Amino acid sequence: MKNPGNPKKSYQRYLHSLNIAVEAVIANRFRSMLTALGIIFGVAAVISMMAIGNGARKEILDQIKLVGVNNIVITPILEKGGSSGGSSDEENEGQKMQKKYSPGLTLEDAKSIQDIIPTVTRVSAEVSYDSYVLKGGKSSSAKLVGVTNDFFEVYNLKVFAGQFFQEEQMISGSPVCIIGPSVKSRFFSQEDPIGKTIKCGGLWLTVIGVLENRSFQVDESKDIGVSDYNDHIYAPIQTVLLRYRDRAYVNDALLNQREMSVMIFSGGMMSMSENSSGQSKENFNQLDKIVVQVSDSKDLDVTTKALDKMLKRRHQQVEDFHISVPELLLKQEQRAKDIFNIVLGVIAGISLVVGGIGIMNIMLASVMERTKEIGIRRASGATKKDIIFQFLSEATIISISGGVIGIAFGVFFALMIHRTTSILTIVTPVSIIISFGVSAFIGILFGYMPAKRASDQDPVESLRYE
């Protein structure tokens, strides 16, 4: 006597039902393909949207690495000159000159920040000038940046060859420099630059180090304190201030000139210092930027407030500086992008649901068409479970096939988006697994109702159905 619960027999029954399901899908392959379109485009949309989201997340993380972790950037606010259009303009100019005078961002500000605020770990003072570089008959424009060694620590820049500045070189303002890899490739492509000299503006500088190459894909105009580190020449900040230019002295001269202008205005005379051209005034700040690094991200907010109060006090309550926290700005941008990607993902997910409803509709129609076939199978010994498994297998095969094709389309769309729009897209195994799993689940979910309906049909009535 055969055991009705024999696993081998049950396996054969399920395999037979699966073969019938595959034959039915192949026999109606055009209808099956149309049924799977919703799943195909739904999976493709999910993968491409997740690829865009992953690309955006990677860009944000790369930007955070470029600006450094837990950094606060302080930059000067430059005044703009007005035009000489009449006595009212002269009076307004005179009133502006009578305001409290601020020296702008200075090295003393940077030193005070380091000494006074306890949450600060590093302070990088920077001054930069657009200059011209000469070496062995070659010439090119470049930016000369005066920094301290804290600059390289703040931005996590490493030396590929040579060394960083020595303490004595920074104090005495020695004519030495560290160059970016782009500068090395232009002027020292066939030789070792360490120990060689290069002329930047009016300065002859000895190269003591070359920075490691840093991939750069961030728009330099964004207000996050980022620049192309590969294309700059770095010298000790004292070297730039002592040997090249120190705007603080120009600032002191401007103060005396403004005081004289106020006296002239009070006598009703025209000021010789008035900017009649209407163009922006020159930057008279000694520094172009101060980057403050705090010990912990939770201290960013309180440190920003302390910096604002301290600098206002040092600048005679004149708010001629701007404080920004690049990491927080980038995280806010990331949150906005995440919300946008979630919305797009939900829209793409809706198309998967629509595809599942399409599968259910077609399967219900298929059950009606194959009523007699169901009756014959039931009469020949098939159980309700066999019928459910057969039609559920058909829906799952259609769904999984659509998922596989959708994965191929999704990867293709992601590549096309990157090539045509320059938007970074990253397809990950997780996105493929999720989309494929969802497509299979949708096939089972929406295929169960037609399968259950098929199994519930009366065998006798099914055999009579025409």
Coordinates of C-alpha atoms in Angstrom, one line a residue:
M1 CA 0.0 0.0 0.0
K2 CA 1.4 3.4 -1.0
N3 CA 1.8 6.1 1.6
P4 CA -0.4 9.1 0.6
G5 CA 1.9 11.3 2.5
N6 CA 5.0 10.2 0.5
P7 CA 7.2 13.3 0.0
K8 CA 8.4 11.9 -3.4
K9 CA 4.8 11.7 -4.6
S10 CA 4.0 15.2 -3.4
Y11 CA 7.1 16.5 -5.2
Q12 CA 6.0 14.9 -8.4
R13 CA 2.6 16.4 -8.1
Y14 CA 4.0 19.9 -7.6
L15 CA 6.4 19.4 -10.5
H16 CA 3.6 18.4 -12.8
S17 CA 1.6 21.4 -11.8
L18 CA 4.6 23.6 -12.4
N19 CA 5.1 22.1 -15.9
I20 CA 1.5 22.9 -16.8
A21 CA 2.0 26.5 -15.6
V22 CA 5.2 26.9 -17.7
E23 CA 3.4 25.5 -20.8
A24 CA 0.5 27.8 -20.3
V25 CA 2.8 30.9 -20.0
I26 CA 4.7 29.8 -23.1
A27 CA 1.6 29.1 -25.1
N28 CA 0.3 32.6 -24.3
R29 CA 3.7 34.3 -24.3
F30 CA 2.5 37.6 -26.0
R31 CA -0.2 38.0 -23.4
S32 CA 2.2 37.1 -20.7
M33 CA 4.7 39.7 -21.8
L34 CA 2.0 42.4 -21.9
T35 CA 0.9 41.3 -18.4
A36 CA 4.5 41.6 -17.2
L37 CA 5.0 45.2 -18.5
G38 CA 3.8 46.8 -15.3
I39 CA 6.3 44.7 -13.3
I40 CA 9.1 45.4 -15.9
F41 CA 8.8 49.1 -15.8
G42 CA 8.1 49.2 -12.0
V43 CA 11.3 47.3 -11.2
A44 CA 13.3 49.4 -13.7
A45 CA 12.0 52.5 -12.1
V46 CA 12.8 51.3 -8.6
I47 CA 16.4 50.4 -9.6
S48 CA 17.0 53.6 -11.4
M49 CA 15.6 55.8 -8.6
M50 CA 17.6 53.9 -6.0
A51 CA 20.7 54.3 -8.2
I52 CA 20.1 58.1 -8.3
G53 CA 19.7 58.1 -4.6
N54 CA 22.8 56.1 -4.0
G55 CA 24.8 58.4 -6.3
A56 CA 23.5 61.5 -4.5
R57 CA 24.4 60.0 -1.1
K58 CA 27.9 59.2 -2.3
E59 CA 28.4 62.8 -3.6
I60 CA 27.3 64.2 -0.3
L61 CA 29.7 61.9 1.6
D62 CA 32.5 62.9 -0.8
Q63 CA 31.8 66.6 -0.2
I64 CA 31.8 66.1 3.6
K65 CA 35.3 64.5 3.2
L66 CA 36.4 67.4 1.1
V67 CA 35.3 70.1 3.5
G68 CA 36.5 68.1 6.5
V69 CA 34.5 66.8 9.4
N70 CA 33.1 69.1 12.1
N71 CA 34.3 72.2 10.4
I72 CA 33.0 75.8 10.7
V73 CA 34.0 78.2 7.9
I74 CA 34.3 82.0 8.5
T75 CA 34.6 84.2 5.5
P76 CA 34.5 88.0 5.2
I77 CA 31.6 90.0 3.8
L78 CA 33.0 92.4 1.3
E79 CA 31.4 95.9 1.0
K80 CA 30.4 97.3 -2.3
G81 CA 31.1 100.8 -3.4
G82 CA 28.4 103.2 -4.4
S83 CA 28.2 105.8 -7.2
S84 CA 28.5 109.6 -6.9
G85 CA 25.1 110.7 -7.9
G86 CA 24.5 113.8 -5.7
S87 CA 24.6 115.3 -2.2
S88 CA 22.4 112.6 -0.7
D89 CA 24.8 109.9 -1.8
E90 CA 27.7 111.9 -0.3
E91 CA 25.8 112.2 3.0
N92 CA 25.0 108.4 3.1
E93 CA 28.7 107.7 2.3
G94 CA 29.7 110.0 5.1
Q95 CA 27.3 108.2 7.5
K96 CA 28.7 104.9 6.6
M97 CA 32.3 106.1 7.2
Q98 CA 31.3 107.3 10.7
K99 CA 30.3 103.8 11.7
K100 CA 32.6 101.8 13.9
Y101 CA 35.6 100.5 12.1
S102 CA 36.4 96.8 11.8
P103 CA 39.8 95.5 10.8
G104 CA 38.2 92.5 9.1
L105 CA 39.4 88.9 9.5
T106 CA 42.9 88.8 10.9
L107 CA 45.5 86.4 12.2
E108 CA 44.7 87.7 15.7
D109 CA 41.1 86.5 15.2
A110 CA 42.4 83.0 14.5
K111 CA 44.7 83.0 17.5
S112 CA 42.0 84.2 19.8
I113 CA 39.6 81.5 18.6
Q114 CA 42.2 78.9 19.3
D115 CA 43.0 80.3 22.7
I116 CA 39.5 81.1 24.0
I117 CA 36.9 78.6 22.8
P118 CA 37.5 75.2 24.5
T119 CA 35.6 73.1 22.0
V120 CA 38.0 74.1 19.1
T121 CA 40.7 71.6 18.2
R122 CA 42.2 73.2 15.2
V123 CA 42.1 76.6 13.5
S124 CA 43.2 77.1 9.9
A125 CA 43.8 80.6 8.7
E126 CA 44.0 81.1 5.0
V127 CA 45.0 83.9 2.6
S128 CA 45.0 83.4 -1.2
Y129 CA 45.9 85.3 -4.2
D130 CA 45.5 84.6 -7.9
S131 CA 49.0 84.6 -9.3
Y132 CA 51.2 83.6 -12.2
V133 CA 53.7 80.7 -12.1
L134 CA 57.0 80.5 -14.0
K135 CA 59.3 77.6 -14.3
G136 CA 61.9 76.7 -17.0
G137 CA 60.2 78.8 -19.7
K138 CA 56.7 77.4 -18.8
S139 CA 54.1 79.7 -17.4
S140 CA 50.6 79.3 -16.1
S141 CA 48.0 80.8 -13.8
A142 CA 47.7 79.4 -10.3
K143 CA 46.5 80.3 -6.8
L144 CA 49.0 81.0 -4.1
V145 CA 47.5 80.0 -0.7
G146 CA 49.1 81.0 2.6
V147 CA 48.3 78.3 5.2
T148 CA 49.5 76.6 8.4
N149 CA 49.9 72.9 8.9
D150 CA 46.5 72.8 10.5
F151 CA 45.1 73.4 7.0
F152 CA 46.3 70.0 5.9
E153 CA 44.9 68.3 9.0
V154 CA 41.5 70.0 8.7
Y155 CA 41.0 68.9 5.1
N156 CA 42.8 65.5 5.6
L157 CA 45.3 66.3 2.9
K158 CA 48.4 64.0 2.9
V159 CA 51.9 64.5 1.4
F160 CA 52.8 62.2 -1.5
A161 CA 56.4 63.3 -1.5
G162 CA 58.5 65.5 0.7
Q163 CA 57.2 66.9 4.0
F164 CA 54.9 69.5 5.6
F165 CA 56.1 72.9 6.8
Q166 CA 58.6 73.0 9.7
E167 CA 57.9 75.2 12.7
E168 CA 60.9 77.4 12.0
Q169 CA 59.8 77.9 8.4
M170 CA 56.3 79.0 9.5
I171 CA 57.6 81.4 12.1
S172 CA 60.3 83.0 10.0
G173 CA 58.3 83.1 6.8
S174 CA 60.7 81.0 4.8
P175 CA 60.3 81.0 0.9
V176 CA 59.1 77.4 0.7
C177 CA 56.0 75.8 -0.7
I178 CA 54.0 72.6 -1.1
I179 CA 52.4 72.1 -4.5
G180 CA 49.4 70.2 -5.7
P181 CA 49.7 67.2 -8.1
S182 CA 48.3 69.3 -11.0
V183 CA 51.1 71.9 -10.5
K184 CA 53.7 69.1 -10.4
S185 CA 52.4 67.5 -13.7
R186 CA 52.6 70.9 -15.4
F187 CA 56.0 72.1 -14.3
F188 CA 57.8 69.0 -13.0
S189 CA 56.5 66.2 -15.2
Q190 CA 60.0 64.8 -15.9
E191 CA 61.8 65.5 -12.6
D192 CA 61.5 65.3 -8.9
P193 CA 60.2 68.7 -7.7
I194 CA 61.6 68.4 -4.1
G195 CA 64.3 71.0 -3.6
K196 CA 63.6 72.7 -6.9
T197 CA 62.5 76.4 -7.1
I198 CA 59.4 77.8 -8.7
K199 CA 58.4 81.5 -9.2
C200 CA 55.0 82.4 -8.1
G201 CA 54.2 86.1 -8.7
G202 CA 57.3 87.9 -7.5
L203 CA 58.3 85.1 -5.1
W204 CA 60.9 82.3 -5.7
L205 CA 59.7 79.4 -3.6
T206 CA 61.5 76.1 -2.9
V207 CA 59.3 73.1 -3.2
I208 CA 59.5 70.9 -0.1
G209 CA 56.4 68.7 -0.6
V210 CA 53.8 67.4 -3.1
L211 CA 50.3 66.6 -2.0
E212 CA 48.5 63.4 -2.8
N213 CA 46.0 63.6 -5.6
R214 CA 42.5 64.3 -4.4
S215 CA 39.5 63.5 -6.7
F216 CA 37.5 66.6 -7.1
Q217 CA 33.9 66.7 -8.4
V218 CA 32.3 69.5 -6.3
D219 CA 31.2 72.8 -7.7
E220 CA 33.7 75.3 -6.3
S221 CA 31.0 78.0 -6.2
K222 CA 29.0 76.2 -3.6
D223 CA 29.2 77.8 -0.1
I224 CA 30.8 74.9 1.6
G225 CA 34.4 76.0 1.7
V226 CA 35.7 73.7 -1.0
S227 CA 38.3 74.4 -3.7
D228 CA 40.4 72.4 -6.0
Y229 CA 43.3 71.4 -3.8
N230 CA 45.3 69.8 -6.6
D231 CA 45.8 73.0 -8.5
H232 CA 47.2 75.3 -5.8
I233 CA 50.6 76.3 -4.4
Y234 CA 50.7 76.4 -0.6
A235 CA 53.2 78.5 1.3
P236 CA 53.4 79.3 5.1
I237 CA 51.0 82.1 5.8
Q238 CA 53.7 84.3 7.3
T239 CA 55.6 83.9 4.0
V240 CA 52.7 85.2 2.0
L241 CA 52.0 88.1 4.4
L242 CA 55.7 89.1 4.8
R243 CA 57.0 88.5 1.3
Y244 CA 54.0 88.8 -1.0
R245 CA 51.2 91.0 0.3
D246 CA 49.5 91.8 3.6
R247 CA 46.2 93.5 3.2
A248 CA 46.1 94.6 6.9
Y249 CA 48.5 97.5 6.1
V250 CA 46.2 98.5 3.2
N251 CA 43.3 98.4 5.7
D252 CA 45.1 100.7 8.2
A253 CA 45.7 103.2 5.4
L254 CA 42.1 103.0 4.3
L255 CA 41.0 103.8 7.9
N256 CA 43.1 107.0 7.9
Q257 CA 41.7 107.9 4.5
R258 CA 38.1 107.4 5.7
E259 CA 38.7 109.5 8.7
M260 CA 39.9 112.3 6.5
S261 CA 37.0 111.8 4.2
V262 CA 34.5 112.3 7.1
M263 CA 36.2 115.6 7.9
I264 CA 35.9 116.7 4.3
F265 CA 32.3 115.7 4.2
S266 CA 31.5 117.7 7.3
G267 CA 32.8 120.8 5.5
G268 CA 30.6 120.1 2.6
M269 CA 33.4 119.2 0.2
M270 CA 33.7 116.2 -2.2
S271 CA 35.7 113.2 -0.8
M272 CA 38.7 112.2 -2.8
S273 CA 38.2 108.6 -1.6
E274 CA 34.7 108.3 -3.0
N275 CA 34.3 105.3 -5.3
S276 CA 32.7 106.9 -8.3
S277 CA 33.0 103.9 -10.5
G278 CA 30.3 102.0 -8.7
Q279 CA 32.4 98.8 -8.7
S280 CA 33.0 96.5 -5.8
K281 CA 35.7 97.7 -3.4
E282 CA 38.9 95.7 -2.9
N283 CA 39.1 93.1 -0.2
F284 CA 40.9 94.7 2.8
N285 CA 40.7 91.7 5.1
Q286 CA 44.0 90.2 6.1
L287 CA 42.6 86.7 5.7
D288 CA 40.3 85.2 3.2
K289 CA 39.0 82.4 5.4
I290 CA 39.2 80.9 8.8
V291 CA 38.3 77.3 9.2
V292 CA 37.5 76.1 12.7
Q293 CA 37.4 72.4 13.5
V294 CA 35.6 71.3 16.7
S295 CA 36.1 68.1 18.6
D296 CA 32.5 66.7 18.2
S297 CA 29.7 67.4 15.8
K298 CA 27.3 68.0 18.8
D299 CA 29.5 71.1 19.6
L300 CA 29.0 72.7 16.2
D301 CA 25.9 74.8 17.1
V302 CA 27.2 76.1 20.4
T303 CA 30.7 76.8 18.9
T304 CA 29.1 78.7 16.0
K305 CA 27.2 80.9 18.5
A306 CA 30.3 81.5 20.5
L307 CA 32.3 82.4 17.4
D308 CA 29.6 84.9 16.3
K309 CA 29.6 86.7 19.7
M310 CA 33.4 86.7 19.9
L311 CA 34.0 88.1 16.4
K312 CA 31.4 90.8 16.8
R313 CA 33.0 91.9 19.9
R314 CA 36.5 92.0 18.3
H315 CA 35.1 93.7 15.2
Q316 CA 33.4 96.6 17.1
Q317 CA 29.9 95.0 16.7
V318 CA 30.3 95.3 12.9
E319 CA 29.0 92.1 11.2
D320 CA 31.5 92.0 8.4
F321 CA 31.9 88.2 8.4
H322 CA 29.8 85.1 7.5
I323 CA 29.8 81.9 9.5
S324 CA 28.7 78.6 7.8
V325 CA 28.8 75.0 8.8
P326 CA 29.4 73.0 5.6
E327 CA 28.6 69.6 7.2
L328 CA 25.2 70.7 8.4
L329 CA 24.5 72.4 5.0
L330 CA 25.4 69.1 3.3
K331 CA 23.3 67.0 5.7
Q332 CA 20.3 69.3 5.1
E333 CA 20.8 68.9 1.4
Q334 CA 21.1 65.1 1.9
R335 CA 17.8 65.1 3.8
A336 CA 16.1 67.0 1.0
K337 CA 17.5 64.6 -1.5
D338 CA 16.4 61.6 0.6
I339 CA 12.8 63.0 0.8
F340 CA 12.9 63.5 -3.0
N341 CA 14.2 60.0 -3.6
I342 CA 11.6 58.5 -1.2
V343 CA 8.8 60.2 -3.2
L344 CA 10.2 58.9 -6.5
G345 CA 10.6 55.5 -4.9
V346 CA 7.0 55.5 -3.8
I347 CA 5.9 56.5 -7.3
A348 CA 7.9 53.7 -8.8
G349 CA 6.5 51.3 -6.2
I350 CA 3.0 52.3 -7.2
S351 CA 3.8 51.1 -10.7
L352 CA 4.7 47.7 -9.2
V353 CA 1.3 47.5 -7.5
V354 CA -0.4 48.5 -10.8
G355 CA 1.6 45.7 -12.5
G356 CA 0.4 43.3 -9.8
I357 CA -3.2 44.3 -10.3
G358 CA -2.7 43.7 -14.1
I359 CA -1.4 40.2 -13.3
M360 CA -4.5 39.5 -11.1
N361 CA -6.9 40.7 -13.8
I362 CA -5.3 38.6 -16.5
M363 CA -5.2 35.6 -14.3
L364 CA -8.8 36.0 -13.4
A365 CA -9.6 36.1 -17.1
S366 CA -7.4 33.1 -17.6
V367 CA -9.3 31.2 -15.0
M368 CA -12.6 31.9 -16.8
E369 CA -11.1 30.8 -20.1
R370 CA -9.7 27.6 -18.7
T371 CA -12.7 26.5 -16.6
K372 CA -13.1 23.2 -18.5
E373 CA -9.4 22.5 -18.1
I374 CA -9.8 23.0 -14.4
G375 CA -12.7 20.6 -14.3
I376 CA -10.7 17.9 -16.3
R377 CA -7.8 18.2 -13.9
R378 CA -10.0 17.9 -10.8
A379 CA -11.8 14.9 -12.3
S380 CA -8.5 13.2 -13.0
G381 CA -7.5 13.5 -9.3
A382 CA -6.0 16.9 -8.9
T383 CA -6.6 18.5 -5.5
K384 CA -7.5 22.1 -4.7
K385 CA -3.8 22.6 -3.6
D386 CA -2.7 21.4 -7.1
I387 CA -4.9 23.9 -8.8
I388 CA -3.8 26.7 -6.5
F389 CA -0.2 25.9 -7.0
Q390 CA -0.6 25.7 -10.8
F391 CA -2.2 29.2 -11.2
L392 CA 0.0 30.7 -8.5
S393 CA 3.0 29.4 -10.4
E394 CA 1.8 31.0 -13.6
A395 CA 1.5 34.4 -11.8
T396 CA 4.8 34.0 -10.1
I397 CA 6.6 33.0 -13.3
I398 CA 5.2 36.1 -15.1
S399 CA 6.1 38.3 -12.2
I400 CA 9.7 36.9 -11.8
S401 CA 10.3 37.1 -15.6
G402 CA 9.1 40.7 -15.6
G403 CA 11.4 41.3 -12.6
V404 CA 14.5 39.9 -14.4
I405 CA 13.8 41.9 -17.5
G406 CA 13.1 45.0 -15.3
I407 CA 16.5 44.6 -13.6
A408 CA 18.2 44.7 -17.0
F409 CA 16.2 47.8 -18.0
G410 CA 16.8 49.4 -14.6
V411 CA 20.6 49.0 -15.0
F412 CA 20.4 50.3 -18.5
F413 CA 18.3 53.4 -17.5
A414 CA 20.8 54.1 -14.7
L415 CA 23.7 54.1 -17.1
M416 CA 21.9 56.3 -19.6
I417 CA 20.9 58.8 -16.9
H418 CA 24.6 59.1 -15.9
R419 CA 25.9 59.4 -19.4
T420 CA 23.3 61.9 -20.7
T421 CA 22.8 64.1 -17.6
S422 CA 26.1 63.6 -15.7
I423 CA 24.0 62.7 -12.6
L424 CA 26.0 60.1 -10.6
T425 CA 24.1 56.8 -10.4
I426 CA 25.2 53.7 -8.5
V427 CA 23.4 50.4 -8.9
T428 CA 23.9 48.2 -5.8
P429 CA 23.2 44.5 -5.3
V430 CA 20.8 45.6 -2.5
S431 CA 18.6 47.5 -4.9
I432 CA 18.5 44.6 -7.3
I433 CA 17.6 42.1 -4.5
I434 CA 14.9 44.4 -3.1
S435 CA 13.3 45.0 -6.5
F436 CA 13.5 41.4 -7.5
G437 CA 12.1 40.3 -4.2
V438 CA 9.2 42.8 -4.4
S439 CA 8.3 41.6 -7.9
A440 CA 8.2 38.0 -6.8
F441 CA 6.1 38.9 -3.7
I442 CA 3.7 40.9 -5.9
G443 CA 3.3 37.9 -8.2
I444 CA 2.4 35.7 -5.3
L445 CA 0.2 38.3 -3.6
F446 CA -1.9 39.2 -6.6
G447 CA -1.8 35.6 -8.1
Y448 CA -3.4 34.0 -5.0
M449 CA -6.9 35.3 -5.5
P450 CA -7.3 33.9 -9.1
A451 CA -5.7 30.7 -8.0
K452 CA -8.0 30.4 -5.0
R453 CA -11.0 31.1 -7.3
A454 CA -9.9 28.4 -9.7
S455 CA -9.6 25.8 -6.9
D456 CA -13.0 26.6 -5.5
Q457 CA -14.8 25.9 -8.8
D458 CA -17.1 22.8 -8.8
P459 CA -15.6 20.1 -10.9
V460 CA -18.9 19.0 -12.4
E461 CA -19.9 22.5 -13.3
S462 CA -16.5 23.1 -14.7
L463 CA -16.8 20.1 -17.0
R464 CA -20.2 21.4 -18.3
Y465 CA -18.8 24.9 -19.0
E466 CA -18.6 25.8 -22.6

